[in-house]
Coordinates of C-alpha atoms and ligand atoms in Angstrom, one line a residue:
X1 CA 0.2 0.6 -0.2
X2 CA 1.3 3.4 -0.9
X3 CA -0.7 5.2 1.0
X4 CA -1.3 3.8 4.3
X5 CA -3.1 5.9 7.2
X6 CA -2.4 8.7 4.8
X7 CA -5.5 11.6 4.7
X8 CA -6.4 12.3 1.3
X9 CA -8.5 15.7 0.1
X10 CA -10.2 15.5 -3.3
X11 CA -12.0 18.5 -5.4
X12 CA -14.8 17.5 -7.3
X13 CA -14.7 13.9 -6.0
X14 CA -18.3 12.5 -6.3
X15 CA -17.8 11.7 -10.3
X16 CA -15.7 10.9 -12.8
X17 CA -12.1 11.1 -12.4
X18 CA -12.3 12.4 -8.7
X19 CA -14.3 9.5 -7.7
X20 CA -12.3 6.7 -8.9
X21 CA -9.3 8.7 -7.6
X22 CA -11.0 8.6 -4.5
X23 CA -11.4 4.8 -4.2
X24 CA -8.0 4.8 -5.3
X25 CA -6.4 6.1 -2.7
X26 CA -8.7 4.2 -0.7
X27 CA -6.9 1.1 -1.7
X28 CA -3.2 2.2 -0.9
X29 CA -4.8 2.3 2.5
X30 CA -5.7 6.2 2.7
X31 CA -9.1 7.9 4.8
X32 CA -10.5 9.9 1.9
X33 CA -12.4 13.1 2.5
X34 CA -14.1 14.3 -1.5
X35 CA -15.9 17.5 -2.1
X36 CA -18.5 17.8 -4.7
X37 CA -20.6 20.8 -5.7
X38 CA -24.2 19.3 -5.0
X39 CA -22.9 16.0 -3.5
X40 CA -26.7 13.6 -3.4
X41 CA -26.3 10.6 -4.4
X42 CA -23.1 10.4 -6.4
X43 CA -21.0 11.4 -3.8
X44 CA -22.9 8.6 -1.2
X45 CA -21.7 6.0 -3.9
X46 CA -18.7 7.1 -3.2
X47 CA -18.2 6.6 0.3
X48 CA -20.1 3.6 -0.5
X49 CA -16.9 2.2 -2.5
X50 CA -14.2 3.8 -0.2
X51 CA -15.8 2.3 2.7
X52 CA -15.8 -1.5 1.0
X53 CA -12.1 -0.7 0.6
X54 CA -11.8 -0.5 4.9
X55 CA -11.4 3.1 4.5
X56 CA -13.4 6.1 5.6
X57 CA -14.7 9.0 3.8
X58 CA -16.4 12.2 4.4
X59 CA -18.3 14.8 1.7
X60 CA -18.6 18.3 2.0
X61 CA -20.6 20.1 -0.5
X62 CA -19.2 23.3 -1.5
X63 CA -18.3 25.7 -4.6
X64 CA -14.0 24.8 -4.7
X65 CA -15.1 28.7 -7.2
X66 CA -16.0 30.4 -3.5
X67 CA -13.0 31.1 -1.1
X68 CA -15.1 30.3 2.1
X69 CA -15.3 26.5 0.5
X70 CA -11.2 25.6 0.4
X71 CA -12.0 26.6 4.5
X72 CA -14.3 24.8 4.9
X73 CA -13.3 22.0 3.5
X74 CA -10.2 21.5 5.3
X75 CA -12.0 22.2 8.2
X76 CA -14.7 19.2 7.5
X77 CA -11.5 16.9 7.0
X78 CA -9.2 17.7 10.0
X79 CA -12.4 17.7 11.8
X80 CA -12.9 13.9 10.4
X81 CA -9.7 12.9 10.8
X82 CA -7.1 15.3 12.6
X83 CA -5.1 16.0 9.5
X84 CA -3.9 16.3 5.8
X85 CA -1.2 14.8 4.0
X86 CA -2.6 14.2 0.0
X87 CA -4.6 17.2 -1.3
X88 CA -5.9 16.3 -5.5
X89 CA -7.3 19.4 -6.8
X90 CA -9.3 17.9 -9.3
X91 CA -13.0 19.8 -9.6
X92 CA -13.5 20.7 -12.9
X93 CA -15.8 22.4 -15.8
X94 CA -15.3 22.4 -19.7
X95 CA -18.7 23.5 -21.4
X96 CA -18.0 23.2 -24.8
X97 CA -18.2 26.3 -26.7
X98 CA -17.5 27.7 -30.1
X99 CA -14.5 31.1 -29.2
X100 CA -16.2 33.4 -31.9
X101 CA -19.1 34.4 -29.3
X102 CA -17.9 32.5 -26.4
X103 CA -20.5 34.3 -23.8
X104 CA -18.5 36.1 -20.6
X105 CA -20.2 34.5 -18.4
X106 CA -19.3 31.2 -19.5
X107 CA -15.3 32.0 -19.9
X108 CA -15.3 33.4 -16.4
X109 CA -17.9 31.1 -14.5
X110 CA -15.1 28.0 -16.1
X111 CA -11.9 30.4 -14.9
X112 CA -13.1 30.7 -11.4
X113 CA -14.2 27.3 -11.2
X114 CA -11.0 25.3 -12.8
X115 CA -8.4 28.0 -11.6
X116 CA -9.6 29.6 -8.8
X117 CA -11.0 27.0 -7.1
X118 CA -7.6 25.5 -7.7
X119 CA -5.8 27.9 -6.3
X120 CA -7.8 28.8 -3.4
X121 CA -8.0 24.7 -2.0
X122 CA -4.4 24.5 -3.1
X123 CA -3.8 27.8 -0.4
X124 CA -5.8 25.9 2.0
X125 CA -4.7 22.4 2.3
X126 CA -1.0 23.6 2.4
X127 CA -1.8 26.4 5.1
X128 CA -3.4 23.4 6.9
X129 CA 0.3 20.9 5.8
X130 CA 2.0 23.8 6.9
X131 CA 1.0 24.5 10.3
X132 CA 0.9 20.1 11.1
X133 CA 4.5 20.5 10.0
X134 CA 5.6 17.3 8.3
X135 CA 5.4 18.1 4.7
X136 CA 2.7 16.6 2.2
X137 CA 1.6 16.6 -1.3
X138 CA -0.5 18.4 -3.5
X139 CA -1.5 17.0 -6.6
X140 CA -3.3 18.9 -9.8
X141 CA -5.6 16.9 -12.4
X142 CA -4.1 19.3 -15.1
X143 CA -5.2 17.8 -18.8
X144 CA -3.2 17.1 -22.0
X145 CA -5.1 20.5 -22.7
X146 CA -2.7 22.1 -20.7
X147 CA -0.1 21.3 -23.9
X148 CA -2.2 21.3 -27.1
X149 CA -5.3 23.3 -28.1
X150 CA -9.1 22.6 -28.6
X151 CA -11.7 24.5 -31.2
X152 CA -14.4 24.1 -28.4
X153 CA -12.1 25.1 -25.7
X154 CA -10.5 28.3 -25.9
X155 CA -12.1 29.1 -21.7
X156 CA -10.7 25.5 -20.3
X157 CA -6.9 25.1 -21.8
X158 CA -5.5 28.1 -20.7
X159 CA -7.4 27.2 -17.1
X160 CA -5.4 23.6 -17.5
X161 CA -1.9 25.2 -18.4
X162 CA -2.9 27.5 -15.2
X163 CA -3.1 24.6 -13.1
X164 CA 0.0 23.4 -13.8
X165 CA 2.1 26.8 -13.5
X166 CA 0.2 26.6 -10.2
X167 CA 1.8 23.8 -9.5
X168 CA 5.3 24.7 -11.0
X169 CA 5.7 27.9 -8.5
X170 CA 4.0 25.9 -5.1
X171 CA 6.7 23.7 -6.2
X172 CA 8.9 26.0 -5.5
X173 CA 6.9 28.0 -2.3
X174 CA 6.5 24.9 -0.7
X175 CA 9.8 22.8 -0.8
X176 CA 11.0 24.4 2.1
X177 CA 7.7 23.0 3.9
X178 CA 8.4 19.7 2.8
X179 CA 5.5 19.9 0.8
X180 CA 5.5 18.4 -3.0
X181 CA 3.7 20.0 -6.0
X182 CA 3.4 18.0 -9.6
X183 CA 0.4 17.9 -12.0
X184 CA -1.4 14.4 -13.7
X185 CA -1.9 16.0 -17.2
X186 CA -4.8 13.0 -18.5
X187 CA -5.8 12.5 -21.9
X188 CA -9.6 11.9 -23.0
X189 CA -11.0 10.6 -20.1
X190 CA -15.1 9.3 -20.4
X191 CA -16.5 10.9 -18.0
X192 CA -19.8 13.3 -18.2
X193 CA -17.1 16.0 -18.5
X194 CA -17.6 15.5 -22.5
X195 CA -20.7 12.7 -22.7
X196 CA -22.4 15.1 -25.5
X197 CA -19.2 16.2 -26.8
X198 CA -18.1 12.3 -27.6
X199 CA -21.7 11.4 -28.6
X200 CA -20.8 12.3 -31.9
X201 CA -19.4 8.7 -33.4
X202 CA -17.5 10.4 -35.8
X203 CA -15.9 12.8 -32.9
X204 CA -15.5 9.5 -30.8
X205 CA -13.6 7.9 -34.0
X206 CA -11.4 10.4 -34.0
X207 CA -10.4 10.7 -31.5
X208 CA -9.9 6.8 -30.6
X209 CA -8.2 6.4 -34.1
X210 CA -5.1 9.6 -32.6
X211 CA -3.9 7.3 -29.1
X212 CA -1.9 4.7 -30.0
X213 CA -2.7 2.3 -27.2
X214 CA -6.4 1.9 -28.9
X215 CA -8.8 2.9 -26.4
X216 CA -10.3 6.2 -25.0
X217 CA -9.1 6.7 -20.8
X218 CA -11.1 4.9 -18.4
X219 CA -11.4 7.0 -14.9
X220 CA -10.0 4.7 -13.5
X221 CA -6.3 5.3 -15.7
X222 CA -5.7 7.9 -13.6
X223 CA -5.6 6.1 -9.9
X224 CA -3.1 5.3 -10.3
X225 CA -0.2 8.4 -11.6
X226 CA -2.3 10.0 -8.6
X227 CA -1.3 8.2 -5.7
X228 CA 2.8 7.2 -7.0
X229 CA 2.9 11.4 -7.3
X230 CA 0.9 11.7 -3.6
X231 CA 3.7 9.0 -1.5
X232 CA 7.1 8.3 -1.4
X233 CA 7.7 6.4 -4.0
X234 CA 7.7 10.3 -5.5
X235 CA 9.8 11.4 -2.7
X236 CA 12.4 14.0 -4.6
X237 CA 9.6 14.8 -7.4
X238 CA 8.2 18.2 -7.5
X239 CA 7.3 20.4 -9.7
X240 CA 6.3 18.2 -12.6
X241 CA 3.7 16.8 -15.2
X242 CA 2.8 13.3 -16.0
X243 CA 0.9 12.6 -18.8
X244 CA -1.6 9.7 -18.7
X245 CA -3.1 10.0 -22.4
X246 CA -2.5 6.8 -23.9
X247 CA 0.1 8.3 -26.2
X248 CA -2.5 10.8 -27.5
X249 CA 0.1 13.4 -27.1
X250 CA 3.1 12.3 -29.2
X251 CA 0.7 10.7 -31.9
X252 CA 2.0 12.9 -34.9
X253 CA 1.6 10.9 -37.6
Ligands
NDP1 N1 -12.4 13.8 -18.7 C1 -11.7 14.2 -19.1 O1 -11.3 14.2 -21.0 C2 -10.7 15.5 -18.4 C3 -11.1 15.9 -17.7 N2 -9.8 16.2 -16.9 C4 -10.0 17.4 -15.8 O2 -10.1 16.0 -14.6 C5 -11.0 16.9 -13.4 C6 -12.1 16.2 -13.6 O3 -13.1 15.7 -14.4 P1 -13.8 14.8 -15.2 O4 -14.6 13.8 -14.5 O5 -13.9 14.4 -16.6 O6 -15.4 15.8 -14.9 P2 -17.2 15.1 -14.2 O7 -18.0 15.9 -14.9 O8 -17.5 13.8 -14.4 O9 -16.8 15.4 -12.7 C7 -16.9 16.6 -12.1 C8 -16.5 17.0 -10.4 O10 -16.4 18.1 -10.5 C9 -17.3 18.6 -9.4 N3 -17.4 20.2 -9.4 C10 -17.9 20.5 -10.9 N4 -17.9 21.9 -10.8 C11 -17.4 22.1 -9.4 C12 -17.6 23.3 -8.3 N5 -18.2 24.4 -8.6 N6 -17.0 22.7 -6.4 C13 -16.9 21.9 -6.4 N7 -17.1 20.6 -7.3 C14 -17.2 20.7 -8.6 C15 -18.3 17.6 -9.5 O11 -19.1 17.3 -8.4 P3 -21.0 18.1 -8.8 O12 -21.5 16.5 -9.3 O13 -21.5 17.8 -7.5 O14 -20.8 19.0 -9.8 C16 -17.9 16.4 -10.1 O15 -17.2 15.9 -8.6 C17 -11.2 18.7 -14.0 O16 -10.3 19.3 -13.9 C18 -10.6 17.8 -16.1 O17 -10.6 20.0 -16.1 C19 -8.9 16.8 -18.1 C20 -8.0 15.8 -18.6 C21 -8.9 15.0 -19.4
LIG2 C1 -13.7 17.1 -21.9 C2 -12.5 17.2 -22.9 O1 -13.1 15.7 -23.1 C3 -11.5 16.6 -22.4 O2 -10.9 17.2 -21.5 C4 -9.3 17.5 -21.1 O3 -9.6 18.5 -20.7 C5 -9.2 16.8 -22.2 O4 -8.0 17.2 -22.7 C6 -10.2 16.2 -23.4 O5 -10.5 17.6 -24.3

């Protein structure tokens, strides 16, 4: 087990990648606190899945775009489990839209959830880790989209580049406290975020055809990378980016 008796906090942990990461963290021996915007039955299912691994789990609702959500999440986790060892910044949205008529509100909301949310949460988790004095690990879910563009993602891809940039600067700011900060860059992973986009069979076939490993990703494909970066196996890794995309990025021709 890579994370025996560690306490892991994950934003956007009720569905998709965050939910799969929560279960993998528990499989690696950690207790888990998940944040989500609306909680509900999805969050309840994650709690049950974590408990099935013999670990504890709490769910805390809150919009990551609001700074007060971050303090409340960390406080609830410390109250339940006594500490924060690992923080995973995962919550995000991607409302696909063309560039030329992008509504200002869609741009603003995407920036606020994906980038400001990651900032507030990382700051709150880091403050708790510094207070504890034992170091820690922070992993942000960035994206292959930090490296390449998307016609209908002009508001989204800058947030994913920003999230990785945040980890790079935090690696410097927090290194002296023994806190490591890294990014995972998933390729296209089948979740609710892209269900509508990939409902077009031509688009889906095109995306699959670009992947040397021959398939789109599943949320479970991301858990191992996060567990590695969160664990002591990565004790000398900070400021790094780990691409988990089935080879899509390198496949020019
Ligand atoms: N799927 C993919 O192909 C890729 C995804 N990513 C990134 O992975 C992350 C997770 O995406 P994915 O699992 O696909 O998405 P999903 O839509 O499946 O899940 C999103 C999760 O984020 C939560 N969330 C959304 N908005 C907020 C908010 N304002 N405050 C708190 N929680 C929120 C949701 O909670 P609720 O249900 O309550 O709204 C849900 O738990 C995102 O950052 C995304 O950019 C990166 C690369 C590829
Ligand atoms: C939502 C998209 O399908 C997904 O999000 C990312 O960050 C990936 O690059 C994909 O474009």
